[in-house]
CSV table of C-alpha atoms in Angstrom, one decimal:
chain,number,residue,atom,x,y,z
A,20,MET,CA,0.0,0.0,0.0
A,21,LYS,CA,1.3,3.4,-0.9
A,22,ILE,CA,0.4,6.4,1.2
A,23,LYS,CA,1.4,10.1,0.8
A,24,LEU,CA,2.2,11.7,4.0
A,25,SER,CA,3.6,15.3,4.3
A,26,GLY,CA,4.4,15.3,0.6
A,27,LYS,CA,6.4,12.1,0.6
A,28,GLU,CA,5.2,8.7,-0.6
A,29,TYR,CA,5.6,5.8,1.8
A,30,THR,CA,5.1,2.1,1.2
A,31,VAL,CA,3.3,0.3,4.1
A,32,LYS,CA,3.8,-3.4,4.5
A,33,PHE,CA,3.3,-5.4,7.6
A,34,GLY,CA,6.3,-7.6,8.3
A,35,TYR,CA,6.3,-10.5,10.7
A,36,ALA,CA,8.7,-9.2,13.4
A,37,PRO,CA,7.2,-5.7,13.8
A,38,VAL,CA,3.7,-7.1,14.0
A,39,VAL,CA,4.5,-9.8,16.5
A,40,LYS,CA,6.8,-7.8,18.7
A,41,ASN,CA,4.4,-4.9,18.9
A,42,LYS,CA,1.4,-7.2,19.5
A,43,ILE,CA,-0.6,-5.7,16.6
A,44,ILE,CA,-2.9,-8.6,15.9
A,45,PRO,CA,-4.5,-8.8,19.4
A,46,ARG,CA,-5.0,-5.0,19.4
A,47,LEU,CA,-6.4,-5.0,15.9
A,48,VAL,CA,-8.9,-7.7,16.8
A,49,GLY,CA,-9.8,-5.8,20.0
A,50,MET,CA,-10.4,-2.7,17.8
A,51,GLU,CA,-12.7,-4.7,15.5
A,52,GLN,CA,-14.7,-6.0,18.5
A,53,GLN,CA,-15.4,-2.6,20.1
A,54,GLY,CA,-18.8,-1.0,20.0
A,55,GLU,CA,-19.5,2.6,19.2
A,56,GLY,CA,-18.9,6.0,20.8
A,57,LEU,CA,-16.2,8.2,22.1
A,58,GLU,CA,-14.2,5.3,23.6
A,59,VAL,CA,-13.8,3.7,20.1
A,60,ILE,CA,-12.6,7.0,18.7
A,61,ASP,CA,-10.1,7.5,21.5
A,62,ASN,CA,-8.8,3.9,21.2
A,63,MET,CA,-8.4,4.4,17.4
A,64,LEU,CA,-6.6,7.7,17.9
A,65,GLU,CA,-4.2,5.9,20.3
A,66,PHE,CA,-3.8,2.7,18.1
A,67,LEU,CA,-3.5,4.3,14.6
A,68,PRO,CA,0.0,5.9,15.0
A,69,GLU,CA,1.5,2.6,16.3
A,70,PHE,CA,-0.3,0.6,13.6
A,71,LEU,CA,1.1,2.9,10.9
A,72,LEU,CA,4.6,2.9,12.5
A,73,VAL,CA,4.6,-0.9,12.4
A,74,GLY,CA,3.6,-0.9,8.8
A,75,LEU,CA,6.5,1.5,8.0
A,76,GLN,CA,9.2,-0.8,9.4
A,77,LYS,CA,9.6,-3.0,6.4
A,78,PHE,CA,10.5,-0.4,3.8
A,79,HIS,CA,11.3,2.7,5.9
A,80,ALA,CA,13.3,1.4,8.8
A,81,ASP,CA,16.0,3.9,8.0
A,82,GLU,CA,13.6,6.7,8.9
A,83,PHE,CA,11.2,5.0,11.3
A,84,GLY,CA,13.1,2.0,12.6
A,85,PHE,CA,13.4,1.2,16.3
A,86,ASP,CA,14.5,-1.6,18.6
A,87,PHE,CA,11.2,-3.4,19.4
A,88,ASN,CA,12.2,-3.9,23.0
A,89,ASP,CA,13.1,-0.3,23.6
A,90,LYS,CA,10.1,1.8,24.6
A,91,GLU,CA,11.9,5.1,24.5
A,92,ALA,CA,13.1,4.5,20.9
A,93,LYS,CA,9.6,3.6,19.9
A,94,GLU,CA,8.2,6.7,21.5
A,95,LYS,CA,10.7,8.8,19.5
A,96,GLN,CA,9.5,7.3,16.3
A,97,LEU,CA,5.9,7.7,17.3
A,98,VAL,CA,6.4,11.4,17.6
A,99,LYS,CA,7.4,11.4,13.9
A,100,VAL,CA,4.3,9.5,13.1
A,101,TYR,CA,2.1,11.9,15.1
A,102,ASP,CA,3.5,14.8,13.0
A,103,LEU,CA,2.8,12.9,9.8
A,104,LEU,CA,-0.8,12.2,11.0
A,105,ASP,CA,-1.3,15.8,12.0
A,106,ASP,CA,-0.6,16.7,8.4
A,107,TYR,CA,-2.5,13.8,6.9
A,108,LEU,CA,-5.7,14.5,8.9
A,109,ASP,CA,-5.5,18.3,8.4
A,110,PRO,CA,-8.8,19.3,6.6
A,111,GLU,CA,-6.9,21.8,4.4
A,112,ASN,CA,-4.5,19.0,3.1
A,113,GLU,CA,-5.9,17.9,-0.2
A,114,GLU,CA,-3.7,14.8,-0.3
A,115,GLY,CA,-4.8,13.8,3.2
A,116,GLY,CA,-7.8,11.8,4.4
A,117,ASP,CA,-9.8,11.0,7.5
A,118,LEU,CA,-9.1,8.8,10.5
A,119,GLN,CA,-11.5,6.0,9.6
A,120,SER,CA,-10.3,5.7,6.0
A,121,LEU,CA,-6.7,5.5,7.0
A,122,TYR,CA,-7.5,2.8,9.6
A,123,ASN,CA,-9.6,0.9,7.0
A,124,ASP,CA,-6.7,1.1,4.5
A,125,LEU,CA,-4.2,-0.1,7.0
A,126,SER,CA,-6.4,-3.0,8.1
A,127,ALA,CA,-7.0,-4.0,4.6
A,128,GLU,CA,-3.3,-4.0,3.9
A,129,MET,CA,-2.7,-6.1,7.0
A,130,GLU,CA,-5.3,-8.6,6.0
A,131,LYS,CA,-4.5,-8.9,2.3
A,132,ASN,CA,-0.8,-8.2,1.6
A,133,SER,CA,1.2,-9.3,4.6
A,134,PHE,CA,2.3,-12.6,6.1
A,135,TYR,CA,-1.0,-12.6,8.0
A,136,PRO,CA,-3.4,-14.0,5.3
A,137,ARG,CA,-1.4,-17.1,4.6
A,138,CYS,CA,-0.8,-17.7,8.3
A,139,TRP,CA,-4.5,-17.2,9.0
A,140,ARG,CA,-5.7,-19.5,6.2
A,141,LYS,CA,-3.3,-22.3,7.1
A,142,ARG,CA,-3.8,-22.1,10.8
A,143,TYR,CA,-7.5,-21.5,11.2
A,144,ARG,CA,-9.4,-21.8,8.0
A,145,GLN,CA,-7.9,-24.9,6.5
A,146,PRO,CA,-8.3,-27.2,9.5
A,147,ARG,CA,-11.9,-26.1,10.0
A,148,ARG,CA,-12.8,-27.3,6.5
A,149,ASN,CA,-11.2,-30.6,7.0
A,150,GLN,CA,-12.6,-30.9,10.5
A,151,SER,CA,-16.2,-30.3,9.3
A,152,ARG,CA,-15.7,-32.8,6.4
A,153,SER,CA,-14.5,-35.4,8.8
A,154,LYS,CA,-17.4,-34.7,11.2
A,155,ARG,CA,-19.8,-35.1,8.3
A,156,ALA,CA,-18.2,-38.3,7.2
A,157,TYR,CA,-18.3,-39.6,10.8
A,158,MET,CA,-21.9,-38.6,11.3
A,159,GLY,CA,-22.8,-40.1,7.9
A,160,SER,CA,-21.2,-43.5,8.9
A,161,ILE,CA,-23.1,-43.5,12.1
A,162,LEU,CA,-26.4,-42.8,10.3
A,163,GLN,CA,-25.7,-45.6,7.8
A,164,ARG,CA,-25.1,-48.1,10.6
A,165,ASN,CA,-28.0,-46.8,12.8
A,166,PRO,CA,-30.7,-45.1,10.7
A,167,PRO,CA,-33.0,-42.9,12.7
A,168,ILE,CA,-36.3,-44.3,13.7
A,169,LEU,CA,-39.1,-42.0,12.8
A,170,ALA,CA,-42.3,-42.2,14.9
A,171,VAL,CA,-45.5,-41.6,13.0
A,172,SER,CA,-48.5,-40.6,15.0
A,173,ASN,CA,-52.1,-40.4,13.8
């Protein structure tokens, strides 16, 4: 995903280490499960800069890179992202956008073009299909051996 921030084009791609070390997936799932209201907006405002920062690690580590175990280094880089977001969310910026659109774009990038989709399909979706088939086969074999008795009443 390409995004223009403060007149510069950036490529956002979610790499394995930044996502895992910054615990992005649990936070993203938590964001998706929230209801409505001011708390959701507040949580999104807090999460969005970190979400973007993690997405910038793969191709822009020279400018936004940090040691994932160093909270101070991360905070320094978040300050840079806050400045980019100030510009991006400025209503007078024709190249900018809104908070929800940026969040949706980053979420879509995470779901479609990172390691995550393959990991998700292999880990969670594939076994479910096989499991349901094996359950159907098992139930079918039980029904063949022991057909249900239907009671008919007048």
